Short mmCIF file of C-alpha atoms in Angstrom, two decimals:
data_model
loop_
_atom_site.label_atom_id
_atom_site.label_comp_id
_atom_site.label_asym_id
_atom_site.label_seq_id
_atom_site.Cartn_x
_atom_site.Cartn_y
_atom_site.Cartn_z
CA ILE W 1 0.00 0.00 0.00
CA VAL W 2 1.43 3.37 -1.02
CA SER W 3 0.53 6.24 1.26
CA ASP W 4 -0.63 9.49 -0.36
CA GLU W 5 0.69 11.49 2.59
CA PRO W 6 3.74 12.82 0.67
CA LEU W 7 1.39 14.02 -2.08
CA LYS W 8 -0.76 15.81 0.47
CA THR W 9 2.32 17.35 2.00
CA SER W 10 3.58 18.46 -1.42
CA ALA W 11 0.22 19.95 -2.32
CA THR W 12 0.10 21.81 1.01
CA LEU W 13 3.62 23.15 0.44
CA ARG W 14 2.76 24.36 -3.06
CA GLN W 15 -0.30 26.14 -1.73
CA ARG W 16 1.78 27.85 0.95
CA TRP W 17 4.23 28.99 -1.73
CA ARG W 18 1.38 30.43 -3.80
CA VAL W 19 0.07 32.40 -0.82
CA LYS W 20 3.57 33.65 0.02
CA ALA W 21 4.27 34.61 -3.60
CA ARG W 22 1.06 36.65 -3.86
CA SER W 23 1.97 38.60 -0.73
CA THR W 24 5.60 39.27 -1.72
CA ASP W 25 6.58 42.59 -3.27
CA VAL W 26 9.34 41.34 -5.57
CA LYS W 27 10.51 44.83 -6.54
CA ALA W 28 10.82 45.89 -2.90
CA LEU W 29 12.66 42.68 -2.03
CA TRP W 30 15.07 43.21 -4.93
CA GLN W 31 15.72 46.80 -3.89
CA GLN W 32 16.29 45.72 -0.30
CA HIS W 33 19.19 43.57 -1.46
CA THR W 34 20.71 46.04 -3.90
CA SER W 35 20.55 48.80 -1.29
CA HIS W 36 22.74 46.59 0.91
CA GLY W 37 25.29 46.16 -1.86
CA ILE W 38 24.11 42.65 -2.74
CA SER W 39 23.80 41.57 -6.37
CA VAL W 40 20.81 39.44 -7.29
CA LEU W 41 21.54 37.01 -10.12
CA LEU W 42 18.93 34.91 -11.89
CA THR W 43 19.97 32.03 -14.13
CA GLU W 44 19.57 34.25 -17.19
CA SER W 45 21.40 37.21 -15.62
CA VAL W 46 24.73 38.48 -16.86
CA GLY W 47 27.28 37.30 -14.32
CA PHE W 48 25.43 34.15 -13.26
CA PRO W 49 28.17 31.51 -12.90
CA ALA W 50 28.57 29.63 -16.17
CA ARG W 51 29.62 26.54 -14.20
CA LEU W 52 26.09 26.26 -12.79
CA ILE W 53 24.29 26.54 -16.11
CA GLY W 54 23.21 23.02 -16.97
CA ASP W 55 23.79 21.83 -13.40
CA PRO W 56 21.47 18.97 -12.33
CA GLU W 57 20.07 21.21 -9.56
CA PRO W 58 20.93 24.82 -10.38
CA PRO W 59 19.90 27.53 -7.95
CA ASP W 60 17.11 29.72 -9.32
CA VAL W 61 18.72 32.81 -7.82
CA LEU W 62 22.03 33.74 -6.24
CA PHE W 63 22.67 36.59 -3.83
CA VAL W 64 26.24 37.85 -4.04
CA ARG W 65 28.27 40.17 -1.87
CA GLY W 66 31.47 40.95 -3.75
CA ASP W 67 32.70 40.05 -7.24
CA LEU W 68 32.37 36.60 -8.84
CA GLY W 69 35.03 37.36 -11.43
CA ALA W 70 37.37 34.90 -9.69
CA LEU W 71 35.20 32.05 -10.99
CA ARG W 72 36.80 32.59 -14.38
CA LEU W 73 39.99 31.16 -12.83
CA PRO W 74 40.57 27.46 -12.13
CA THR W 75 38.68 26.62 -8.93
CA VAL W 76 39.39 24.26 -6.05
CA ALA W 77 36.99 23.61 -3.17
CA ILE W 78 38.82 22.84 0.06
CA ILE W 79 36.46 21.18 2.51
CA GLY W 80 36.52 19.19 5.73
CA THR W 81 35.31 18.78 9.25
CA ARG W 82 34.56 21.61 11.63
CA ASN W 83 36.24 19.58 14.39
CA CYS W 84 39.60 19.46 12.67
CA THR W 85 42.98 18.71 14.18
CA GLN W 86 45.90 21.13 14.12
CA TYR W 87 47.37 19.00 11.35
CA GLY W 88 44.22 19.46 9.27
CA ALA W 89 44.04 23.20 9.91
CA ASP W 90 47.69 23.63 8.95
CA VAL W 91 47.29 21.64 5.72
CA ALA W 92 44.11 23.54 4.75
CA TYR W 93 45.82 26.89 5.38
CA GLU W 94 48.89 25.92 3.37
CA PHE W 95 46.82 24.57 0.48
CA GLY W 96 44.66 27.69 0.43
CA ARG W 97 47.68 29.96 0.49
CA ASP W 98 49.69 28.07 -2.12
CA LEU W 99 46.80 27.54 -4.52
CA ALA W 100 45.75 31.19 -4.38
CA ALA W 101 49.36 32.24 -4.93
CA THR W 102 49.32 30.12 -8.09
CA GLY W 103 46.25 31.94 -9.41
CA ILE W 104 43.61 29.41 -8.36
CA CYS W 105 40.32 30.51 -6.80
CA VAL W 106 39.84 28.74 -3.47
CA LEU W 107 36.24 27.83 -2.67
CA SER W 108 34.80 26.79 0.66
CA GLY W 109 31.74 27.06 2.85
CA LEU W 110 33.08 29.48 5.51
CA ALA W 111 32.37 26.98 8.27
CA LEU W 112 34.62 26.57 11.29
CA GLY W 113 37.62 24.28 11.01
CA ILE W 114 38.95 23.29 7.59
CA ASP W 115 36.83 25.82 5.63
CA ALA W 116 38.01 28.76 7.71
CA ALA W 117 41.65 27.68 7.58
CA ALA W 118 41.57 27.30 3.80
CA HIS W 119 40.12 30.75 3.25
CA ALA W 120 42.49 32.34 5.75
CA GLY W 121 45.35 30.86 3.72
CA ALA W 122 43.89 32.10 0.44
CA LEU W 123 43.55 35.61 1.86
CA ALA W 124 47.14 35.52 3.11
CA ALA W 125 48.37 34.90 -0.46
CA ASN W 126 46.71 38.16 -1.54
CA LEU W 127 46.47 37.11 -5.17
CA ALA W 128 43.60 34.99 -6.55
CA PRO W 129 40.35 36.09 -4.84
CA PRO W 130 38.47 33.47 -2.79
CA VAL W 131 34.77 32.66 -3.13
CA ALA W 132 32.56 31.26 -0.35
CA VAL W 133 29.14 29.61 -0.60
CA VAL W 134 27.09 29.90 2.59
CA GLY W 135 23.85 28.50 3.97
CA SER W 136 22.13 31.61 5.28
CA GLY W 137 21.14 35.11 4.21
CA LEU W 138 24.16 37.33 3.70
CA ASN W 139 23.25 39.40 6.76
CA ARG W 140 23.01 36.31 8.99
CA ILE W 141 26.67 35.43 9.53
CA TYR W 142 27.08 31.85 10.65
CA PRO W 143 29.02 30.90 12.59
CA SER W 144 29.34 34.32 14.23
CA ARG W 145 32.99 33.59 15.10
CA ASN W 146 33.77 33.88 11.39
CA ARG W 147 32.44 37.44 11.06
CA ALA W 148 35.84 38.97 10.27
CA LEU W 149 36.60 36.18 7.78
CA TRP W 150 33.25 36.68 5.99
CA THR W 151 34.00 40.38 5.62
CA SER W 152 37.51 39.75 4.31
CA VAL W 153 36.37 37.13 1.78
CA ALA W 154 33.58 39.42 0.53
CA GLN W 155 36.01 42.32 0.15
CA ALA W 156 38.68 40.28 -1.64
CA GLY W 157 36.36 38.02 -3.66
CA ALA W 158 32.75 37.07 -2.98
CA VAL W 159 30.34 35.43 -0.56
CA VAL W 160 27.39 33.71 -2.25
CA SER W 161 24.05 32.38 -1.03
CA GLU W 162 20.82 31.17 -2.61
CA TYR W 163 18.91 32.45 0.43
CA PRO W 164 17.62 36.04 0.74
CA LEU W 165 18.45 38.50 3.49
CA GLY W 166 17.22 37.44 6.88
CA SER W 167 17.29 33.70 6.13
CA ALA W 168 18.44 31.70 9.13
CA PRO W 169 21.15 29.03 8.85
CA LEU W 170 18.67 26.15 8.89
CA ARG W 171 20.09 22.63 9.02
CA TRP W 172 18.82 21.63 5.56
CA HIS W 173 20.41 24.69 3.94
CA PHE W 174 23.88 23.20 4.25
CA PRO W 175 23.39 20.00 2.24
CA ALA W 176 21.72 22.21 -0.38
CA ARG W 177 24.69 24.60 -0.23
CA ASN W 178 27.07 21.70 -0.85
CA ARG W 179 25.69 21.04 -4.35
CA ILE W 180 26.53 24.62 -5.37
CA LEU W 181 30.01 24.33 -3.90
CA ALA W 182 30.60 21.11 -5.85
CA GLY W 183 29.15 22.63 -9.01
CA LEU W 184 31.51 25.61 -8.90
CA ALA W 185 34.65 23.50 -8.33
CA ASP W 186 37.00 22.00 -10.88
CA VAL W 187 38.48 19.88 -8.10
CA VAL W 188 37.19 19.11 -4.59
CA VAL W 189 39.86 18.46 -1.93
CA VAL W 190 38.83 16.84 1.35
CA VAL W 191 41.41 17.62 4.04
CA GLU W 192 39.86 15.90 7.07
CA SER W 193 36.50 14.20 7.48
CA GLY W 194 34.77 11.59 9.52
CA GLU W 195 33.10 8.63 7.85
CA GLU W 196 29.89 10.65 7.42
CA GLY W 197 28.93 14.30 7.43
CA GLY W 198 28.81 17.38 5.24
CA SER W 199 32.11 16.72 3.51
CA MET W 200 30.98 13.29 2.37
CA HIS W 201 27.76 14.83 1.10
CA THR W 202 29.79 17.32 -0.94
CA VAL W 203 31.87 14.43 -2.29
CA ALA W 204 28.65 12.74 -3.46
CA GLU W 205 27.50 15.97 -5.12
CA ALA W 206 30.89 16.30 -6.82
CA ALA W 207 30.68 12.73 -8.13
CA ALA W 208 27.20 13.43 -9.51
CA ARG W 209 28.71 16.33 -11.47
CA ASP W 210 31.79 14.40 -12.64
CA ARG W 211 34.12 16.62 -10.59
CA THR W 212 37.49 15.29 -9.49
CA VAL W 213 37.77 14.52 -5.77
CA MET W 214 41.12 14.37 -3.98
CA ALA W 215 41.81 13.48 -0.34
CA VAL W 216 44.58 14.32 2.11
CA PRO W 217 46.14 11.26 3.77
CA GLY W 218 45.86 11.34 7.54
CA PRO W 219 46.99 9.40 10.60
CA ILE W 220 45.28 6.01 10.70
CA ARG W 221 44.39 6.48 14.38
CA SER W 222 42.82 9.91 13.90
CA PRO W 223 38.98 9.99 13.82
CA ALA W 224 39.25 13.14 11.71
CA SER W 225 40.96 11.17 8.91
CA VAL W 226 38.67 8.13 8.74
CA GLY W 227 36.69 9.58 5.84
CA THR W 228 39.65 10.86 3.86
CA ASN W 229 41.61 7.64 4.24
CA GLN W 230 38.55 5.72 3.06
CA LEU W 231 38.29 7.97 0.02
CA LEU W 232 41.90 7.11 -0.81
CA ALA W 233 41.14 3.41 -0.40
CA ASP W 234 38.18 3.87 -2.74
CA GLY W 235 40.46 5.27 -5.44
CA CYS W 236 40.49 9.05 -4.97
CA ALA W 237 43.79 10.70 -5.84
CA PRO W 238 45.91 11.77 -2.86
CA ALA W 239 46.56 15.44 -2.21
CA ALA W 240 49.86 15.42 -0.34
CA SER W 241 50.79 18.92 -1.48
CA ALA W 242 49.32 21.88 -3.30
CA GLY W 243 51.46 20.75 -6.22
CA ASP W 244 49.42 17.55 -6.49
CA ILE W 245 46.27 19.64 -6.89
CA VAL W 246 47.86 21.95 -9.44
CA ALA W 247 48.97 18.92 -11.45
CA MET W 248 45.46 17.49 -11.34
CA LEU W 249 44.22 20.76 -12.87
CA GLY W 250 46.78 20.37 -15.64
CA LEU W 251 48.59 23.58 -14.71
CA CYS W 252 52.30 24.32 -14.42
CA PRO W 253 53.82 22.88 -11.23
CA ILE W 254 54.46 25.06 -8.20
CA SER W 255 58.10 26.12 -7.97
CA GLU W 256 60.00 24.71 -5.02
CA ALA W 257 62.23 27.81 -4.95
#
């Protein structure tokens, strides 16, 4: 017996959307964003990321603080656990710094841990601008501890969301965010991850888009490296240096000088 409860739920949700749409002043909402210095990009807009056109699940709209011009560069998403080790944070920082210094746009989700370390490294290089994809409205900084980092990334590159101003960082926003992050990346590098979690979800989204996934080898006794070591066992290429990632992109190797 197949229950029709999901159909009822779907119908109810569609009706709620209709009611909300009729009561929304689209022009006022648009002006609210532009008055805050936020660009609103529809799929047909000039400046909408070409990498997301034809995506299996493209966002209908993107809200952008900053400049997405860096997406014309090669792109690498550096991702991993929020509960990273010092080893993981150091590797993420070094990769972010060295890749940005080579002219590669570093992508991440501006979460605590690996994400934050990667973008701090990219900013330290002061060359290729970073781009972040977040899971809340651009005036709802989450986590709040990353406020200064959000500001710096937006000033140097861009912070992107598919959620309008005021949107809370709801739990389901982050798996949805991960598909955009994977879609924008040429290569996804997992620095540290448990067996499950957001990083593994991003890996699945990357695989669905035929994006290359690399993993950083970690200590076999470290819970933070269980996921990455499993990815290596499953056949992902190892990322033991930024040079490995550059080579995967088919670019000139990083000088050792």
